[in-house]
């Protein structure tokens, strides 16, 4: 149970963002607590990625205030966000395919001793970070040899180098197989168990329901709903995303056969996450 006197990890107050005459975010208010996973969902163009980019320091709000650990802050850049304990993984993370895993983890943040790159320290730190995620990825493996899911794991591992409080993930399971998605979702749960908070933009509701503590629905730049995941349903979330206002429209959504498919997919994800966790914690493969 959280101490009511402790301020949230992050609080957004009346955040507004405009692109020309288009209002991408309209007076958004949102709090992120410590040690929780918050999923942001909504239709294309709803403002999900804009919101996460504001928190990441990639975009500056035209109006509003941001509070981190109860103190008002400005997040002028991704680099400054990283220094403040906010790390982010956006879609299309770029890697240098001619370098190994450890070199990609430390790209632009190389450890040097007396002006000489310290590969031993970087390899040791890389092993430690990957072990946190229960990953069997070898730090000396060429990044080009990794699967899409493994590259996503490396992208998440890279965020952990500065021991962040808050990790932002933009569509972390997009284009992944069921097993690869389950591994990433298992890593997200692991991050929460370590005391970190995660905010993820995700369009796949079974993934959202499998790992999140709360679901935030954004529609046309507004936060239209914030739900505890265990207290809501696919029907309610999709109705809010679609802007359903009548009982008849809601019944049509609830009767859609794709919900049976979602339920089956969720059960498969839960089983696969359990298998991924068991595999990750039980292997004895070296990481170098």
mmCIF file of C-alpha atoms in Angstrom:
data_model
loop_
_atom_site.group_PDB
_atom_site.id
_atom_site.type_symbol
_atom_site.label_atom_id
_atom_site.label_comp_id
_atom_site.label_asym_id
_atom_site.label_seq_id
_atom_site.Cartn_x
_atom_site.Cartn_y
_atom_site.Cartn_z
ATOM 1 C CA UNK A 1 0.000 0.000 0.000
ATOM 2 C CA UNK A 2 1.399 3.397 -1.046
ATOM 3 C CA UNK A 3 1.947 6.141 1.479
ATOM 4 C CA UNK A 4 -0.680 8.804 0.710
ATOM 5 C CA UNK A 5 1.749 11.525 1.821
ATOM 6 C CA UNK A 6 4.332 10.503 -0.784
ATOM 7 C CA UNK A 7 3.974 12.408 -4.056
ATOM 8 C CA UNK A 8 3.650 10.395 -7.272
ATOM 9 C CA UNK A 9 6.825 9.655 -9.190
ATOM 10 C CA UNK A 10 5.606 11.799 -12.075
ATOM 11 C CA UNK A 11 2.653 14.151 -12.387
ATOM 12 C CA UNK A 12 1.501 15.967 -15.519
ATOM 13 C CA UNK A 13 -0.740 18.980 -15.053
ATOM 14 C CA UNK A 14 -2.700 20.598 -17.915
ATOM 15 C CA UNK A 15 -0.207 19.532 -20.585
ATOM 16 C CA UNK A 16 -0.973 21.025 -24.004
ATOM 17 C CA UNK A 17 0.894 20.461 -27.278
ATOM 18 C CA UNK A 18 0.123 22.105 -30.618
ATOM 19 C CA UNK A 19 1.499 21.398 -34.080
ATOM 20 C CA UNK A 20 0.493 24.485 -36.019
ATOM 21 C CA UNK A 21 -3.276 24.725 -35.623
ATOM 22 C CA UNK A 22 -3.630 21.090 -34.553
ATOM 23 C CA UNK A 23 -3.971 20.423 -30.817
ATOM 24 C CA UNK A 24 -2.266 17.078 -30.246
ATOM 25 C CA UNK A 25 -2.708 17.171 -26.461
ATOM 26 C CA UNK A 26 -5.450 19.145 -24.723
ATOM 27 C CA UNK A 27 -4.998 19.836 -21.016
ATOM 28 C CA UNK A 28 -3.756 16.352 -20.112
ATOM 29 C CA UNK A 29 -3.535 15.463 -16.417
ATOM 30 C CA UNK A 30 -1.882 12.211 -15.388
ATOM 31 C CA UNK A 31 0.047 10.761 -12.449
ATOM 32 C CA UNK A 32 2.493 7.857 -12.522
ATOM 33 C CA UNK A 33 3.055 6.108 -9.216
ATOM 34 C CA UNK A 34 6.175 4.287 -8.093
ATOM 35 C CA UNK A 35 6.593 0.655 -9.068
ATOM 36 C CA UNK A 36 3.711 0.438 -11.522
ATOM 37 C CA UNK A 37 3.189 -0.304 -15.204
ATOM 38 C CA UNK A 38 0.890 2.136 -16.985
ATOM 39 C CA UNK A 39 -0.324 1.405 -20.515
ATOM 40 C CA UNK A 40 -1.399 4.265 -22.773
ATOM 41 C CA UNK A 41 -3.896 3.218 -25.439
ATOM 42 C CA UNK A 42 -5.877 4.994 -28.116
ATOM 43 C CA UNK A 43 -6.592 5.155 -31.823
ATOM 44 C CA UNK A 44 -4.039 6.334 -34.390
ATOM 45 C CA UNK A 45 -3.470 10.055 -33.967
ATOM 46 C CA UNK A 46 -5.023 10.148 -30.507
ATOM 47 C CA UNK A 47 -1.899 11.687 -28.936
ATOM 48 C CA UNK A 48 -0.294 8.616 -27.313
ATOM 49 C CA UNK A 49 3.185 9.019 -28.776
ATOM 50 C CA UNK A 50 3.049 12.800 -28.332
ATOM 51 C CA UNK A 51 2.399 12.320 -24.618
ATOM 52 C CA UNK A 52 5.253 9.872 -24.136
ATOM 53 C CA UNK A 53 7.600 12.160 -26.110
ATOM 54 C CA UNK A 54 6.774 15.046 -23.761
ATOM 55 C CA UNK A 55 7.730 12.899 -20.758
ATOM 56 C CA UNK A 56 10.891 11.772 -22.581
ATOM 57 C CA UNK A 57 12.021 15.354 -23.272
ATOM 58 C CA UNK A 58 11.698 14.864 -27.035
ATOM 59 C CA UNK A 59 8.854 17.418 -27.266
ATOM 60 C CA UNK A 60 8.199 20.522 -25.196
ATOM 61 C CA UNK A 61 4.632 21.303 -24.089
ATOM 62 C CA UNK A 62 3.220 24.679 -25.053
ATOM 63 C CA UNK A 63 1.464 24.864 -21.711
ATOM 64 C CA UNK A 64 1.327 22.886 -18.475
ATOM 65 C CA UNK A 65 3.577 21.669 -15.696
ATOM 66 C CA UNK A 66 5.576 18.507 -15.007
ATOM 67 C CA UNK A 67 6.395 17.340 -11.497
ATOM 68 C CA UNK A 68 9.027 14.687 -10.760
ATOM 69 C CA UNK A 69 9.105 13.340 -7.201
ATOM 70 C CA UNK A 70 6.934 16.288 -6.173
ATOM 71 C CA UNK A 71 9.206 18.979 -7.641
ATOM 72 C CA UNK A 72 8.293 21.009 -10.722
ATOM 73 C CA UNK A 73 10.757 20.322 -13.522
ATOM 74 C CA UNK A 74 11.444 21.120 -17.149
ATOM 75 C CA UNK A 75 12.614 18.249 -19.363
ATOM 76 C CA UNK A 76 14.398 20.027 -22.229
ATOM 77 C CA UNK A 77 15.941 16.999 -23.945
ATOM 78 C CA UNK A 78 16.204 13.215 -23.965
ATOM 79 C CA UNK A 79 19.719 13.510 -22.555
ATOM 80 C CA UNK A 80 18.469 15.616 -19.635
ATOM 81 C CA UNK A 81 15.575 13.211 -19.076
ATOM 82 C CA UNK A 82 18.095 10.386 -18.852
ATOM 83 C CA UNK A 83 20.074 12.350 -16.279
ATOM 84 C CA UNK A 84 16.858 12.844 -14.276
ATOM 85 C CA UNK A 85 16.139 9.104 -14.237
ATOM 86 C CA UNK A 86 13.712 8.903 -17.179
ATOM 87 C CA UNK A 87 14.813 6.512 -19.925
ATOM 88 C CA UNK A 88 13.010 5.827 -23.201
ATOM 89 C CA UNK A 89 12.852 3.255 -25.980
ATOM 90 C CA UNK A 90 11.136 4.442 -29.156
ATOM 91 C CA UNK A 91 10.207 2.390 -32.205
ATOM 92 C CA UNK A 92 12.966 1.851 -34.754
ATOM 93 C CA UNK A 93 15.861 1.904 -32.304
ATOM 94 C CA UNK A 94 19.051 2.221 -34.309
ATOM 95 C CA UNK A 95 22.006 -0.073 -33.744
ATOM 96 C CA UNK A 96 25.403 -0.382 -35.378
ATOM 97 C CA UNK A 97 25.248 -3.806 -37.004
ATOM 98 C CA UNK A 98 29.038 -4.041 -37.230
ATOM 99 C CA UNK A 99 29.393 -3.836 -33.417
ATOM 100 C CA UNK A 100 28.690 -6.383 -30.692
ATOM 101 C CA UNK A 101 25.990 -6.181 -28.019
ATOM 102 C CA UNK A 102 28.159 -4.508 -25.363
ATOM 103 C CA UNK A 103 29.424 -1.859 -27.789
ATOM 104 C CA UNK A 104 25.862 -1.051 -28.831
ATOM 105 C CA UNK A 105 24.734 -0.822 -25.215
ATOM 106 C CA UNK A 106 27.407 1.806 -24.535
ATOM 107 C CA UNK A 107 27.271 3.580 -27.909
ATOM 108 C CA UNK A 108 27.948 7.233 -27.153
ATOM 109 C CA UNK A 109 28.426 6.418 -23.449
ATOM 110 C CA UNK A 110 31.672 4.466 -23.620
ATOM 111 C CA UNK A 111 33.634 3.884 -20.407
ATOM 112 C CA UNK A 112 37.170 5.252 -20.682
ATOM 113 C CA UNK A 113 40.226 4.895 -18.487
ATOM 114 C CA UNK A 114 42.936 7.493 -19.104
ATOM 115 C CA UNK A 115 41.547 8.180 -22.574
ATOM 116 C CA UNK A 116 41.411 4.489 -23.532
ATOM 117 C CA UNK A 117 38.133 2.632 -24.009
ATOM 118 C CA UNK A 118 37.648 0.145 -21.162
ATOM 119 C CA UNK A 119 36.117 -2.886 -22.901
ATOM 120 C CA UNK A 120 36.411 -5.083 -19.821
ATOM 121 C CA UNK A 121 34.342 -2.682 -17.691
ATOM 122 C CA UNK A 122 31.752 -2.284 -20.444
ATOM 123 C CA UNK A 123 31.464 -6.058 -20.925
ATOM 124 C CA UNK A 124 31.104 -6.590 -17.183
ATOM 125 C CA UNK A 125 28.435 -3.891 -16.863
ATOM 126 C CA UNK A 126 26.628 -5.224 -19.953
ATOM 127 C CA UNK A 127 26.502 -8.732 -18.456
ATOM 128 C CA UNK A 128 25.109 -7.305 -15.217
ATOM 129 C CA UNK A 129 22.364 -5.330 -16.988
ATOM 130 C CA UNK A 130 21.352 -8.228 -19.240
ATOM 131 C CA UNK A 131 21.305 -10.558 -16.238
ATOM 132 C CA UNK A 132 18.807 -8.178 -14.610
ATOM 133 C CA UNK A 133 16.472 -9.022 -17.474
ATOM 134 C CA UNK A 134 17.229 -12.751 -17.138
ATOM 135 C CA UNK A 135 18.509 -12.642 -20.697
ATOM 136 C CA UNK A 136 20.866 -15.208 -22.203
ATOM 137 C CA UNK A 137 22.094 -12.774 -24.869
ATOM 138 C CA UNK A 138 25.888 -12.871 -25.056
ATOM 139 C CA UNK A 139 27.528 -9.457 -24.756
ATOM 140 C CA UNK A 140 30.105 -10.382 -27.414
ATOM 141 C CA UNK A 141 27.508 -11.435 -30.011
ATOM 142 C CA UNK A 142 27.243 -9.249 -33.125
ATOM 143 C CA UNK A 143 24.058 -7.186 -32.875
ATOM 144 C CA UNK A 144 23.306 -8.180 -36.487
ATOM 145 C CA UNK A 145 22.967 -11.825 -35.397
ATOM 146 C CA UNK A 146 20.100 -11.105 -32.967
ATOM 147 C CA UNK A 147 16.401 -11.571 -33.617
ATOM 148 C CA UNK A 148 13.991 -8.615 -33.583
ATOM 149 C CA UNK A 149 12.910 -9.616 -30.079
ATOM 150 C CA UNK A 150 16.491 -9.865 -28.843
ATOM 151 C CA UNK A 151 17.300 -6.439 -30.289
ATOM 152 C CA UNK A 152 14.316 -5.041 -28.392
ATOM 153 C CA UNK A 153 15.739 -6.638 -25.251
ATOM 154 C CA UNK A 154 19.070 -4.892 -25.881
ATOM 155 C CA UNK A 155 17.217 -1.590 -26.364
ATOM 156 C CA UNK A 156 15.500 -2.048 -22.988
ATOM 157 C CA UNK A 157 18.788 -3.109 -21.372
ATOM 158 C CA UNK A 158 20.413 0.069 -22.660
ATOM 159 C CA UNK A 159 17.920 2.136 -20.642
ATOM 160 C CA UNK A 160 19.088 0.474 -17.414
ATOM 161 C CA UNK A 161 22.682 1.730 -17.588
ATOM 162 C CA UNK A 162 21.834 4.876 -15.587
ATOM 163 C CA UNK A 163 19.522 3.048 -13.158
ATOM 164 C CA UNK A 164 16.339 4.966 -14.149
ATOM 165 C CA UNK A 165 13.238 5.411 -12.008
ATOM 166 C CA UNK A 166 10.915 5.570 -15.024
ATOM 167 C CA UNK A 167 11.166 3.716 -18.341
ATOM 168 C CA UNK A 168 9.111 4.786 -21.376
ATOM 169 C CA UNK A 169 8.386 2.165 -24.044
ATOM 170 C CA UNK A 170 6.763 2.991 -27.384
ATOM 171 C CA UNK A 171 5.053 -0.130 -28.813
ATOM 172 C CA UNK A 172 7.546 -2.550 -27.180
ATOM 173 C CA UNK A 173 5.909 -5.683 -28.644
ATOM 174 C CA UNK A 174 5.195 -4.406 -32.157
ATOM 175 C CA UNK A 175 6.256 -6.832 -34.916
ATOM 176 C CA UNK A 176 7.273 -9.513 -32.402
ATOM 177 C CA UNK A 177 6.212 -13.155 -32.318
ATOM 178 C CA UNK A 178 4.134 -14.430 -29.397
ATOM 179 C CA UNK A 179 7.227 -15.874 -27.686
ATOM 180 C CA UNK A 180 9.285 -12.707 -28.265
ATOM 181 C CA UNK A 181 6.409 -10.556 -26.984
ATOM 182 C CA UNK A 182 6.114 -12.744 -23.906
ATOM 183 C CA UNK A 183 9.825 -12.318 -23.189
ATOM 184 C CA UNK A 184 9.556 -8.529 -23.424
ATOM 185 C CA UNK A 185 6.441 -8.514 -21.213
ATOM 186 C CA UNK A 186 8.263 -10.706 -18.695
ATOM 187 C CA UNK A 187 11.105 -8.149 -18.682
ATOM 188 C CA UNK A 188 8.599 -5.348 -18.046
ATOM 189 C CA UNK A 189 7.244 -7.259 -15.045
ATOM 190 C CA UNK A 190 10.825 -7.756 -13.867
ATOM 191 C CA UNK A 191 11.476 -4.006 -14.077
ATOM 192 C CA UNK A 192 8.418 -3.342 -11.905
ATOM 193 C CA UNK A 193 9.509 -5.959 -9.355
ATOM 194 C CA UNK A 194 12.809 -4.049 -9.043
ATOM 195 C CA UNK A 195 10.916 -0.930 -8.002
ATOM 196 C CA UNK A 196 10.901 0.862 -11.349
ATOM 197 C CA UNK A 197 7.884 2.335 -13.120
ATOM 198 C CA UNK A 198 7.092 1.706 -16.780
ATOM 199 C CA UNK A 199 4.880 3.704 -19.125
ATOM 200 C CA UNK A 200 4.156 1.870 -22.368
ATOM 201 C CA UNK A 201 2.277 2.883 -25.477
ATOM 202 C CA UNK A 202 0.732 -0.298 -26.839
ATOM 203 C CA UNK A 203 -2.022 -1.092 -29.361
ATOM 204 C CA UNK A 204 -2.244 -4.807 -28.509
ATOM 205 C CA UNK A 205 -4.827 -5.092 -25.725
ATOM 206 C CA UNK A 206 -3.989 -8.680 -24.684
ATOM 207 C CA UNK A 207 -0.405 -7.485 -24.034
ATOM 208 C CA UNK A 208 -1.758 -4.455 -22.163
ATOM 209 C CA UNK A 209 -4.011 -6.561 -19.938
ATOM 210 C CA UNK A 210 -1.231 -9.096 -19.342
ATOM 211 C CA UNK A 211 1.252 -6.672 -17.798
ATOM 212 C CA UNK A 212 -0.249 -3.282 -16.854
ATOM 213 C CA UNK A 213 -1.502 -2.064 -13.488
ATOM 214 C CA UNK A 214 -3.466 0.812 -15.006
ATOM 215 C CA UNK A 215 -4.730 1.653 -18.482
ATOM 216 C CA UNK A 216 -4.951 5.252 -19.714
ATOM 217 C CA UNK A 217 -7.221 5.890 -22.694
ATOM 218 C CA UNK A 218 -6.474 8.882 -24.912
ATOM 219 C CA UNK A 219 -8.924 10.098 -27.537
ATOM 220 C CA UNK A 220 -8.432 13.186 -29.709
ATOM 221 C CA UNK A 221 -5.811 14.617 -27.383
ATOM 222 C CA UNK A 222 -7.831 14.136 -24.181
ATOM 223 C CA UNK A 223 -7.432 11.554 -21.427
ATOM 224 C CA UNK A 224 -10.910 10.043 -21.498
ATOM 225 C CA UNK A 225 -10.382 7.310 -18.926
ATOM 226 C CA UNK A 226 -7.922 5.904 -16.382
ATOM 227 C CA UNK A 227 -8.686 2.364 -15.200
ATOM 228 C CA UNK A 228 -7.169 -0.184 -12.887
ATOM 229 C CA UNK A 229 -6.579 -3.104 -15.210
ATOM 230 C CA UNK A 230 -8.184 -5.679 -12.908
ATOM 231 C CA UNK A 231 -11.353 -3.580 -12.746
ATOM 232 C CA UNK A 232 -11.951 -3.041 -16.477
ATOM 233 C CA UNK A 233 -12.508 -5.121 -19.633
ATOM 234 C CA UNK A 234 -11.651 -5.253 -23.316
ATOM 235 C CA UNK A 235 -15.151 -4.019 -24.116
ATOM 236 C CA UNK A 236 -14.900 -0.971 -21.852
ATOM 237 C CA UNK A 237 -11.456 0.032 -23.142
ATOM 238 C CA UNK A 238 -12.388 -0.375 -26.811
ATOM 239 C CA UNK A 239 -15.640 1.522 -26.264
ATOM 240 C CA UNK A 240 -13.653 4.451 -24.821
ATOM 241 C CA UNK A 241 -11.085 4.320 -27.623
ATOM 242 C CA UNK A 242 -13.905 4.410 -30.185
ATOM 243 C CA UNK A 243 -15.880 7.089 -28.357
ATOM 244 C CA UNK A 244 -18.948 4.886 -27.941
ATOM 245 C CA UNK A 245 -21.813 6.779 -26.306
ATOM 246 C CA UNK A 246 -24.899 4.589 -26.683
ATOM 247 C CA UNK A 247 -25.905 1.269 -25.153
ATOM 248 C CA UNK A 248 -26.557 -0.187 -28.613
ATOM 249 C CA UNK A 249 -23.022 0.660 -29.788
ATOM 250 C CA UNK A 250 -21.599 -0.868 -26.624
ATOM 251 C CA UNK A 251 -23.577 -4.079 -27.148
ATOM 252 C CA UNK A 252 -22.273 -4.331 -30.714
ATOM 253 C CA UNK A 253 -18.707 -4.134 -29.404
ATOM 254 C CA UNK A 254 -19.368 -6.670 -26.649
ATOM 255 C CA UNK A 255 -20.867 -9.126 -29.137
ATOM 256 C CA UNK A 256 -17.978 -8.889 -31.595
ATOM 257 C CA UNK A 257 -16.421 -12.367 -31.963
ATOM 258 C CA UNK A 258 -12.915 -10.929 -31.884
ATOM 259 C CA UNK A 259 -13.206 -10.670 -28.100
ATOM 260 C CA UNK A 260 -13.155 -14.449 -27.825
ATOM 261 C CA UNK A 261 -9.947 -14.318 -29.837
ATOM 262 C CA UNK A 262 -8.538 -11.673 -27.460
ATOM 263 C CA UNK A 263 -9.352 -13.823 -24.425
ATOM 264 C CA UNK A 264 -7.662 -16.835 -26.024
ATOM 265 C CA UNK A 265 -4.658 -14.696 -26.967
ATOM 266 C CA UNK A 266 -4.413 -13.360 -23.405
ATOM 267 C CA UNK A 267 -4.385 -16.913 -21.997
ATOM 268 C CA UNK A 268 -1.675 -17.881 -24.496
ATOM 269 C CA UNK A 269 0.389 -14.813 -23.529
ATOM 270 C CA UNK A 270 0.077 -15.628 -19.812
ATOM 271 C CA UNK A 271 1.266 -19.194 -20.424
ATOM 272 C CA UNK A 272 4.094 -18.005 -22.664
ATOM 273 C CA UNK A 273 5.226 -15.375 -20.155
ATOM 274 C CA UNK A 274 5.426 -18.093 -17.495
ATOM 275 C CA UNK A 275 7.469 -20.234 -19.875
ATOM 276 C CA UNK A 276 9.735 -17.272 -20.727
ATOM 277 C CA UNK A 277 10.325 -16.516 -17.045
ATOM 278 C CA UNK A 278 11.083 -20.163 -16.267
ATOM 279 C CA UNK A 279 13.463 -20.367 -19.206
ATOM 280 C CA UNK A 280 15.120 -17.067 -18.317
ATOM 281 C CA UNK A 281 15.742 -17.906 -14.675
ATOM 282 C CA UNK A 282 16.661 -21.518 -15.235
ATOM 283 C CA UNK A 283 19.339 -21.286 -17.894
ATOM 284 C CA UNK A 284 23.023 -21.584 -17.146
ATOM 285 C CA UNK A 285 24.230 -20.101 -20.434
ATOM 286 C CA UNK A 286 27.190 -17.738 -20.164
ATOM 287 C CA UNK A 287 26.583 -14.135 -21.146
ATOM 288 C CA UNK A 288 29.905 -13.346 -22.761
#
